PDB file of C-alpha atoms in Angstrom:
ATOM      1  CA  MET A   1     115.976 -93.178  65.106  1.00  0.00           C
ATOM      2  CA  PRO A   2     116.711 -94.713  68.552  1.00  0.00           C
ATOM      3  CA  GLU A   3     114.907 -93.100  71.454  1.00  0.00           C
ATOM      4  CA  LYS A   4     117.132 -91.163  73.850  1.00  0.00           C
ATOM      5  CA  ILE A   5     117.085 -91.949  77.562  1.00  0.00           C
ATOM      6  CA  LEU A   6     118.809 -89.905  80.261  1.00  0.00           C
ATOM      7  CA  VAL A   7     119.698 -91.830  83.442  1.00  0.00           C
ATOM      8  CA  ILE A   8     120.508 -89.782  86.579  1.00  0.00           C
ATOM      9  CA  ASP A   9     121.941 -91.734  89.540  1.00  0.00           C
ATOM     10  CA  ASP A  10     124.910 -91.241  91.849  1.00  0.00           C
ATOM     11  CA  ASP A  11     125.769 -94.970  91.788  1.00  0.00           C
ATOM     12  CA  PRO A  12     128.286 -95.505  88.922  1.00  0.00           C
ATOM     13  CA  LEU A  13     127.844 -99.289  88.963  1.00  0.00           C
ATOM     14  CA  LEU A  14     124.066 -99.047  88.634  1.00  0.00           C
ATOM     15  CA  LEU A  15     124.459 -96.456  85.889  1.00  0.00           C
ATOM     16  CA  THR A  16     126.672 -98.843  83.939  1.00  0.00           C
ATOM     17  CA  LEU A  17     124.264-101.768  84.386  1.00  0.00           C
ATOM     18  CA  ILE A  18     121.255 -99.712  83.301  1.00  0.00           C
ATOM     19  CA  GLN A  19     123.135 -98.276  80.329  1.00  0.00           C
ATOM     20  CA  GLN A  20     124.296-101.692  79.122  1.00  0.00           C
ATOM     21  CA  SER A  21     120.835-103.189  79.524  1.00  0.00           C
ATOM     22  CA  LEU A  22     119.031-100.424  77.651  1.00  0.00           C
ATOM     23  CA  GLU A  23     121.640-100.164  74.901  1.00  0.00           C
ATOM     24  CA  ARG A  24     121.090-103.858  74.180  1.00  0.00           C
ATOM     25  CA  ASP A  25     117.482-102.874  73.436  1.00  0.00           C
ATOM     26  CA  ASN A  26     118.719-100.236  70.959  1.00  0.00           C
ATOM     27  CA  TYR A  27     118.109 -97.134  73.077  1.00  0.00           C
ATOM     28  CA  THR A  28     120.590 -94.255  73.059  1.00  0.00           C
ATOM     29  CA  ILE A  29     121.720 -93.688  76.660  1.00  0.00           C
ATOM     30  CA  ARG A  30     123.325 -90.708  78.375  1.00  0.00           C
ATOM     31  CA  THR A  31     124.142 -90.723  82.081  1.00  0.00           C
ATOM     32  CA  ALA A  32     124.641 -88.172  84.858  1.00  0.00           C
ATOM     33  CA  GLN A  33     125.684 -88.622  88.501  1.00  0.00           C
ATOM     34  CA  ASN A  34     124.020 -85.562  90.022  1.00  0.00           C
ATOM     35  CA  GLY A  35     121.122 -83.206  89.481  1.00  0.00           C
ATOM     36  CA  ASN A  36     123.022 -80.288  87.965  1.00  0.00           C
ATOM     37  CA  GLU A  37     124.765 -82.510  85.440  1.00  0.00           C
ATOM     38  CA  GLY A  38     121.439 -84.136  84.650  1.00  0.00           C
ATOM     39  CA  LEU A  39     119.703 -80.807  84.010  1.00  0.00           C
ATOM     40  CA  ASP A  40     122.534 -79.694  81.707  1.00  0.00           C
ATOM     41  CA  LEU A  41     122.307 -82.917  79.702  1.00  0.00           C
ATOM     42  CA  MET A  42     118.528 -82.691  79.528  1.00  0.00           C
ATOM     43  CA  GLU A  43     118.776 -79.276  77.885  1.00  0.00           C
ATOM     44  CA  LYS A  44     121.406 -80.497  75.408  1.00  0.00           C
ATOM     45  CA  ILE A  45     119.999 -83.828  74.263  1.00  0.00           C
ATOM     46  CA  LYS A  46     116.210 -83.385  74.789  1.00  0.00           C
ATOM     47  CA  PRO A  47     115.665 -86.991  75.978  1.00  0.00           C
ATOM     48  CA  ASP A  48     112.531 -89.009  75.244  1.00  0.00           C
ATOM     49  CA  LEU A  49     112.613 -90.424  78.795  1.00  0.00           C
ATOM     50  CA  ILE A  50     114.417 -89.744  82.087  1.00  0.00           C
ATOM     51  CA  ILE A  51     115.242 -92.406  84.689  1.00  0.00           C
ATOM     52  CA  LEU A  52     115.865 -90.630  87.983  1.00  0.00           C
ATOM     53  CA  ASP A  53     117.095 -91.934  91.352  1.00  0.00           C
ATOM     54  CA  ILE A  54     115.363 -90.509  94.434  1.00  0.00           C
ATOM     55  CA  MET A  55     118.199 -90.740  96.950  1.00  0.00           C
ATOM     56  CA  MET A  56     121.079 -88.605  95.692  1.00  0.00           C
ATOM     57  CA  PRO A  57     123.385 -86.242  97.591  1.00  0.00           C
ATOM     58  CA  GLY A  58     122.546 -82.562  97.334  1.00  0.00           C
ATOM     59  CA  VAL A  59     119.371 -82.238  95.293  1.00  0.00           C
ATOM     60  CA  SER A  60     117.070 -85.236  95.793  1.00  0.00           C
ATOM     61  CA  GLY A  61     115.256 -86.973  92.974  1.00  0.00           C
ATOM     62  CA  TRP A  62     111.953 -85.555  94.209  1.00  0.00           C
ATOM     63  CA  GLU A  63     113.275 -81.991  94.059  1.00  0.00           C
ATOM     64  CA  LEU A  64     114.878 -82.574  90.668  1.00  0.00           C
ATOM     65  CA  CYS A  65     111.636 -84.008  89.306  1.00  0.00           C
ATOM     66  CA  GLU A  66     109.777 -80.878  90.399  1.00  0.00           C
ATOM     67  CA  VAL A  67     112.413 -78.671  88.729  1.00  0.00           C
ATOM     68  CA  ILE A  68     112.130 -80.649  85.484  1.00  0.00           C
ATOM     69  CA  ARG A  69     108.335 -80.394  85.541  1.00  0.00           C
ATOM     70  CA  ARG A  70     108.496 -76.596  85.568  1.00  0.00           C
ATOM     71  CA  THR A  71     109.823 -76.597  82.009  1.00  0.00           C
ATOM     72  CA  SER A  72     109.328 -80.070  80.535  1.00  0.00           C
ATOM     73  CA  MET A  73     106.707 -82.804  80.270  1.00  0.00           C
ATOM     74  CA  VAL A  74     109.288 -85.489  79.398  1.00  0.00           C
ATOM     75  CA  PRO A  75     108.217 -88.818  80.955  1.00  0.00           C
ATOM     76  CA  ILE A  76     110.097 -89.712  84.156  1.00  0.00           C
ATOM     77  CA  ILE A  77     110.646 -93.075  85.867  1.00  0.00           C
ATOM     78  CA  MET A  78     111.856 -92.742  89.456  1.00  0.00           C
ATOM     79  CA  LEU A  79     114.064 -95.300  91.219  1.00  0.00           C
ATOM     80  CA  THR A  80     113.574 -95.845  94.949  1.00  0.00           C
ATOM     81  CA  ALA A  81     115.536 -98.099  97.304  1.00  0.00           C
ATOM     82  CA  ARG A  82     112.903 -98.224 100.032  1.00  0.00           C
ATOM     83  CA  GLY A  83     109.684 -98.755  98.137  1.00  0.00           C
ATOM     84  CA  SER A  84     107.515 -97.375 100.932  1.00  0.00           C
ATOM     85  CA  HIS A  85     104.039 -96.114 100.155  1.00  0.00           C
ATOM     86  CA  ASN A  86     105.057 -92.566 101.106  1.00  0.00           C
ATOM     87  CA  ASP A  87     108.075 -92.624  98.773  1.00  0.00           C
ATOM     88  CA  ILE A  88     105.939 -93.797  95.864  1.00  0.00           C
ATOM     89  CA  VAL A  89     103.194 -91.264  96.531  1.00  0.00           C
ATOM     90  CA  ARG A  90     105.704 -88.430  96.863  1.00  0.00           C
ATOM     91  CA  GLY A  91     107.280 -89.416  93.550  1.00  0.00           C
ATOM     92  CA  LEU A  92     103.918 -89.362  91.788  1.00  0.00           C
ATOM     93  CA  GLN A  93     103.072 -86.028  93.405  1.00  0.00           C
ATOM     94  CA  SER A  94     106.381 -84.608  92.178  1.00  0.00           C
ATOM     95  CA  GLY A  95     105.372 -85.393  88.608  1.00  0.00           C
ATOM     96  CA  ALA A  96     106.866 -88.837  87.942  1.00  0.00           C
ATOM     97  CA  ASP A  97     105.122 -91.099  85.433  1.00  0.00           C
ATOM     98  CA  ASP A  98     106.238 -94.363  87.022  1.00  0.00           C
ATOM     99  CA  TYR A  99     108.609 -95.820  89.593  1.00  0.00           C
ATOM    100  CA  LEU A 100     110.816 -98.865  90.140  1.00  0.00           C
ATOM    101  CA  VAL A 101     111.830-100.293  93.514  1.00  0.00           C
ATOM    102  CA  LYS A 102     115.468-101.353  93.929  1.00  0.00           C
ATOM    103  CA  PRO A 103     116.721-103.982  93.504  1.00  0.00           C
ATOM    104  CA  PHE A 104     114.920-104.672  90.247  1.00  0.00           C
ATOM    105  CA  HIS A 105     115.405-107.223  87.497  1.00  0.00           C
ATOM    106  CA  GLN A 106     116.660-105.861  84.183  1.00  0.00           C
ATOM    107  CA  ALA A 107     113.646-107.374  82.436  1.00  0.00           C
ATOM    108  CA  GLU A 108     111.361-105.304  84.669  1.00  0.00           C
ATOM    109  CA  LEU A 109     113.301-102.147  83.825  1.00  0.00           C
ATOM    110  CA  LEU A 110     112.986-102.842  80.105  1.00  0.00           C
ATOM    111  CA  ALA A 111     109.265-103.532  80.460  1.00  0.00           C
ATOM    112  CA  ARG A 112     108.653-100.278  82.340  1.00  0.00           C
ATOM    113  CA  VAL A 113     110.692 -98.221  79.879  1.00  0.00           C
ATOM    114  CA  SER A 114     108.878 -99.771  76.936  1.00  0.00           C
ATOM    115  CA  ALA A 115     105.470 -99.217  78.558  1.00  0.00           C
ATOM    116  CA  VAL A 116     106.102 -95.563  79.411  1.00  0.00           C
ATOM    117  CA  LEU A 117     107.410 -94.766  75.926  1.00  0.00           C
ATOM    118  CA  ARG A 118     104.494 -96.651  74.398  1.00  0.00           C
ATOM    119  CA  ARG A 119     102.075 -94.494  76.409  1.00  0.00           C
ATOM    120  CA  VAL A 120     103.721 -91.385  74.994  1.00  0.00           C
ATOM    121  CA  ARG A 121     103.409 -92.654  71.427  1.00  0.00           C
ATOM    122  CA  ALA A 122     100.002 -94.274  71.735  1.00  0.00           C
ATOM    123  CA  ASN A 123      96.595 -92.669  71.671  1.00  0.00           C
ATOM    124  CA  PRO A 124      94.324 -94.676  74.004  1.00  0.00           C
ATOM    125  CA  ILE A 125      91.073 -93.151  72.747  1.00  0.00           C
ATOM    126  CA  ALA A 126      88.783 -93.546  69.773  1.00  0.00           C
ATOM    127  CA  SER A 127      88.129 -89.859  69.067  1.00  0.00           C
ATOM    128  CA  THR A 128      90.427 -87.749  66.923  1.00  0.00           C
ATOM    129  CA  GLU A 129      88.327 -84.555  66.956  1.00  0.00           C
ATOM    130  CA  PRO A 130      88.615 -82.089  69.857  1.00  0.00           C
ATOM    131  CA  LEU A 131      86.424 -82.958  72.842  1.00  0.00           C
ATOM    132  CA  SER A 132      84.578 -80.055  74.479  1.00  0.00           C
ATOM    133  CA  PHE A 133      82.992 -80.022  77.930  1.00  0.00           C
ATOM    134  CA  GLY A 134      81.270 -77.470  80.161  1.00  0.00           C
ATOM    135  CA  GLY A 135      80.165 -75.303  77.266  1.00  0.00           C
ATOM    136  CA  GLY A 136      83.710 -75.044  75.976  1.00  0.00           C
ATOM    137  CA  GLU A 137      85.303 -74.472  79.373  1.00  0.00           C
ATOM    138  CA  LEU A 138      87.409 -77.629  78.960  1.00  0.00           C
ATOM    139  CA  VAL A 139      88.677 -78.626  75.509  1.00  0.00           C
ATOM    140  CA  ILE A 140      90.826 -81.692  74.838  1.00  0.00           C
ATOM    141  CA  ASP A 141      92.544 -81.916  71.452  1.00  0.00           C
ATOM    142  CA  PRO A 142      93.850 -85.466  70.788  1.00  0.00           C
ATOM    143  CA  GLY A 143      95.501 -84.470  67.517  1.00  0.00           C
ATOM    144  CA  ASP A 144      97.661 -81.708  68.980  1.00  0.00           C
ATOM    145  CA  HIS A 145      97.916 -83.299  72.447  1.00  0.00           C
ATOM    146  CA  LYS A 146      96.633 -80.111  74.055  1.00  0.00           C
ATOM    147  CA  VAL A 147      94.196 -79.396  76.869  1.00  0.00           C
ATOM    148  CA  MET A 148      92.635 -75.961  77.279  1.00  0.00           C
ATOM    149  CA  ARG A 149      90.668 -74.642  80.268  1.00  0.00           C
ATOM    150  CA  ASN A 150      89.001 -71.265  79.817  1.00  0.00           C
ATOM    151  CA  SER A 151      91.108 -70.791  76.651  1.00  0.00           C
ATOM    152  CA  GLU A 152      94.384 -71.302  78.546  1.00  0.00           C
ATOM    153  CA  GLU A 153      96.590 -74.308  77.833  1.00  0.00           C
ATOM    154  CA  ILE A 154      97.158 -76.729  80.720  1.00  0.00           C
ATOM    155  CA  GLU A 155     100.467 -78.562  80.897  1.00  0.00           C
ATOM    156  CA  LEU A 156     100.027 -82.290  81.499  1.00  0.00           C
ATOM    157  CA  THR A 157     102.533 -85.110  81.667  1.00  0.00           C
ATOM    158  CA  PRO A 158     102.118 -87.826  78.997  1.00  0.00           C
ATOM    159  CA  THR A 159     100.468 -90.159  81.506  1.00  0.00           C
ATOM    160  CA  GLU A 160      98.127 -87.439  82.793  1.00  0.00           C
ATOM    161  CA  PHE A 161      97.163 -86.615  79.211  1.00  0.00           C
ATOM    162  CA  ASN A 162      96.441 -90.226  78.260  1.00  0.00           C
ATOM    163  CA  LEU A 163      94.472 -90.808  81.469  1.00  0.00           C
ATOM    164  CA  LEU A 164      92.323 -87.730  80.854  1.00  0.00           C
ATOM    165  CA  LEU A 165      91.713 -88.699  77.232  1.00  0.00           C
ATOM    166  CA  PHE A 166      90.760 -92.256  78.139  1.00  0.00           C
ATOM    167  CA  MET A 167      88.102 -91.079  80.603  1.00  0.00           C
ATOM    168  CA  ALA A 168      86.865 -88.101  78.569  1.00  0.00           C
ATOM    169  CA  ASP A 169      86.296 -90.286  75.507  1.00  0.00           C
ATOM    170  CA  ARG A 170      83.852 -92.361  77.584  1.00  0.00           C
ATOM    171  CA  PRO A 171      81.610 -89.698  79.178  1.00  0.00           C
ATOM    172  CA  GLY A 172      79.029 -90.991  81.622  1.00  0.00           C
ATOM    173  CA  ARG A 173      80.583 -94.436  81.892  1.00  0.00           C
ATOM    174  CA  ILE A 174      81.690 -95.717  85.281  1.00  0.00           C
ATOM    175  CA  LEU A 175      85.278 -96.930  84.878  1.00  0.00           C
ATOM    176  CA  SER A 176      86.844 -99.129  87.526  1.00  0.00           C
ATOM    177  CA  THR A 177      90.388 -98.380  88.635  1.00  0.00           C
ATOM    178  CA  GLU A 178      91.405-101.754  87.182  1.00  0.00           C
ATOM    179  CA  VAL A 179      89.949-100.926  83.752  1.00  0.00           C
ATOM    180  CA  ILE A 180      91.623 -97.509  83.798  1.00  0.00           C
ATOM    181  CA  PHE A 181      94.952 -99.002  84.776  1.00  0.00           C
ATOM    182  CA  ASP A 182      94.824-101.803  82.202  1.00  0.00           C
ATOM    183  CA  ASN A 183      94.100 -99.362  79.373  1.00  0.00           C
ATOM    184  CA  VAL A 184      96.338 -96.438  80.322  1.00  0.00           C
ATOM    185  CA  TRP A 185      99.285 -98.178  81.996  1.00  0.00           C
ATOM    186  CA  SER A 186      99.067-101.629  80.328  1.00  0.00           C
ATOM    187  CA  TYR A 187     101.539-103.460  82.565  1.00  0.00           C
ATOM    188  CA  ASP A 188     101.482-105.170  85.964  1.00  0.00           C
ATOM    189  CA  THR A 189     102.315-103.459  89.231  1.00  0.00           C
ATOM    190  CA  GLU A 190     101.297-103.968  92.839  1.00  0.00           C
ATOM    191  CA  ALA A 191     100.278-100.320  93.247  1.00  0.00           C
ATOM    192  CA  ASN A 192      97.925 -99.878  90.299  1.00  0.00           C
ATOM    193  CA  VAL A 193      94.947 -98.660  92.338  1.00  0.00           C
ATOM    194  CA  GLU A 194      97.092 -96.122  94.196  1.00  0.00           C
ATOM    195  CA  SER A 195      98.665 -94.924  90.942  1.00  0.00           C
ATOM    196  CA  VAL A 196      95.259 -94.245  89.387  1.00  0.00           C
ATOM    197  CA  LYS A 197      94.118 -92.480  92.570  1.00  0.00           C
ATOM    198  CA  TRP A 198      97.078 -90.111  92.656  1.00  0.00           C
ATOM    199  CA  TYR A 199      96.948 -89.324  88.955  1.00  0.00           C
ATOM    200  CA  VAL A 200      93.251 -88.478  89.279  1.00  0.00           C
ATOM    201  CA  TRP A 201      94.136 -86.212  92.213  1.00  0.00           C
ATOM    202  CA  ARG A 202      96.753 -84.457  90.093  1.00  0.00           C
ATOM    203  CA  LEU A 203      94.388 -84.091  87.123  1.00  0.00           C
ATOM    204  CA  ARG A 204      91.701 -82.549  89.293  1.00  0.00           C
ATOM    205  CA  LYS A 205      94.150 -79.933  90.541  1.00  0.00           C
ATOM    206  CA  LYS A 206      94.843 -78.958  86.934  1.00  0.00           C
ATOM    207  CA  ILE A 207      91.450 -79.144  85.207  1.00  0.00           C
ATOM    208  CA  GLU A 208      88.879 -78.493  87.944  1.00  0.00           C
ATOM    209  CA  SER A 209      88.040 -74.968  89.118  1.00  0.00           C
ATOM    210  CA  ASN A 210      87.324 -76.494  92.550  1.00  0.00           C
ATOM    211  CA  PRO A 211      89.203 -79.818  92.928  1.00  0.00           C
ATOM    212  CA  SER A 212      87.445 -80.600  96.226  1.00  0.00           C
ATOM    213  CA  LYS A 213      84.095 -80.454  94.400  1.00  0.00           C
ATOM    214  CA  PRO A 214      84.941 -81.800  90.936  1.00  0.00           C
ATOM    215  CA  LYS A 215      82.488 -81.545  88.074  1.00  0.00           C
ATOM    216  CA  TYR A 216      84.487 -83.460  85.464  1.00  0.00           C
ATOM    217  CA  ILE A 217      86.142 -86.428  87.181  1.00  0.00           C
ATOM    218  CA  ILE A 218      83.567 -87.850  89.585  1.00  0.00           C
ATOM    219  CA  THR A 219      84.414 -90.525  92.157  1.00  0.00           C
ATOM    220  CA  GLU A 220      82.142 -93.576  92.215  1.00  0.00           C
ATOM    221  CA  ARG A 221      82.926 -94.857  95.689  1.00  0.00           C
ATOM    222  CA  GLY A 222      84.119 -98.427  95.848  1.00  0.00           C
ATOM    223  CA  ILE A 223      84.193 -98.731  92.053  1.00  0.00           C
ATOM    224  CA  GLY A 224      86.245 -96.090  90.280  1.00  0.00           C
ATOM    225  CA  TYR A 225      85.516 -92.879  88.378  1.00  0.00           C
ATOM    226  CA  ARG A 226      83.091 -91.340  85.903  1.00  0.00           C
ATOM    227  CA  PHE A 227      83.792 -88.427  83.542  1.00  0.00           C
TER     228      PHE A 227
END
């Protein structure tokens, strides 16, 4: 069954171009030109992926991403016209899984879509049994795609989940940001180090009792991270 993608952008020409490009790759595409319409469609069709423009009238893409994240962990690719560091960081902080800077080549769009959906489907770790840390304080279940802290389930985006699993399956090993990126993201981007940094920051906020003094995801300065 073709995967469903919801594209939300106020530019009708760009919507048409994205729709035509993705439909040629056998995806099922639905489009919306504002946030409210996008939220309605999301509830109706339950998309496998959302492509979301940042700069829209009324509710911005950042705000819409935060609203979506309150109820759904569907992967999100954000589109930005400016491509500034602050825009990218804000998108990742809002809960986006990836971003594309306009103008972009259609081949790049297809590659990003394929990579994000592949991350959702793939399991980047060797273990299939639940992983337990801190005397059972943190439990990661690869089979059910669940993470529990103190017996309460933590909601993670697909990318956050795969990143946590990749590190947790290699306890004690120092993993460079490049190694993490190559295994979890598996495609080229100029901001790979920053992406890993911000996803680690987000994970710490969710799994650590004191994110400023983490006991699970430890920074190895100048190299990367150790779980």
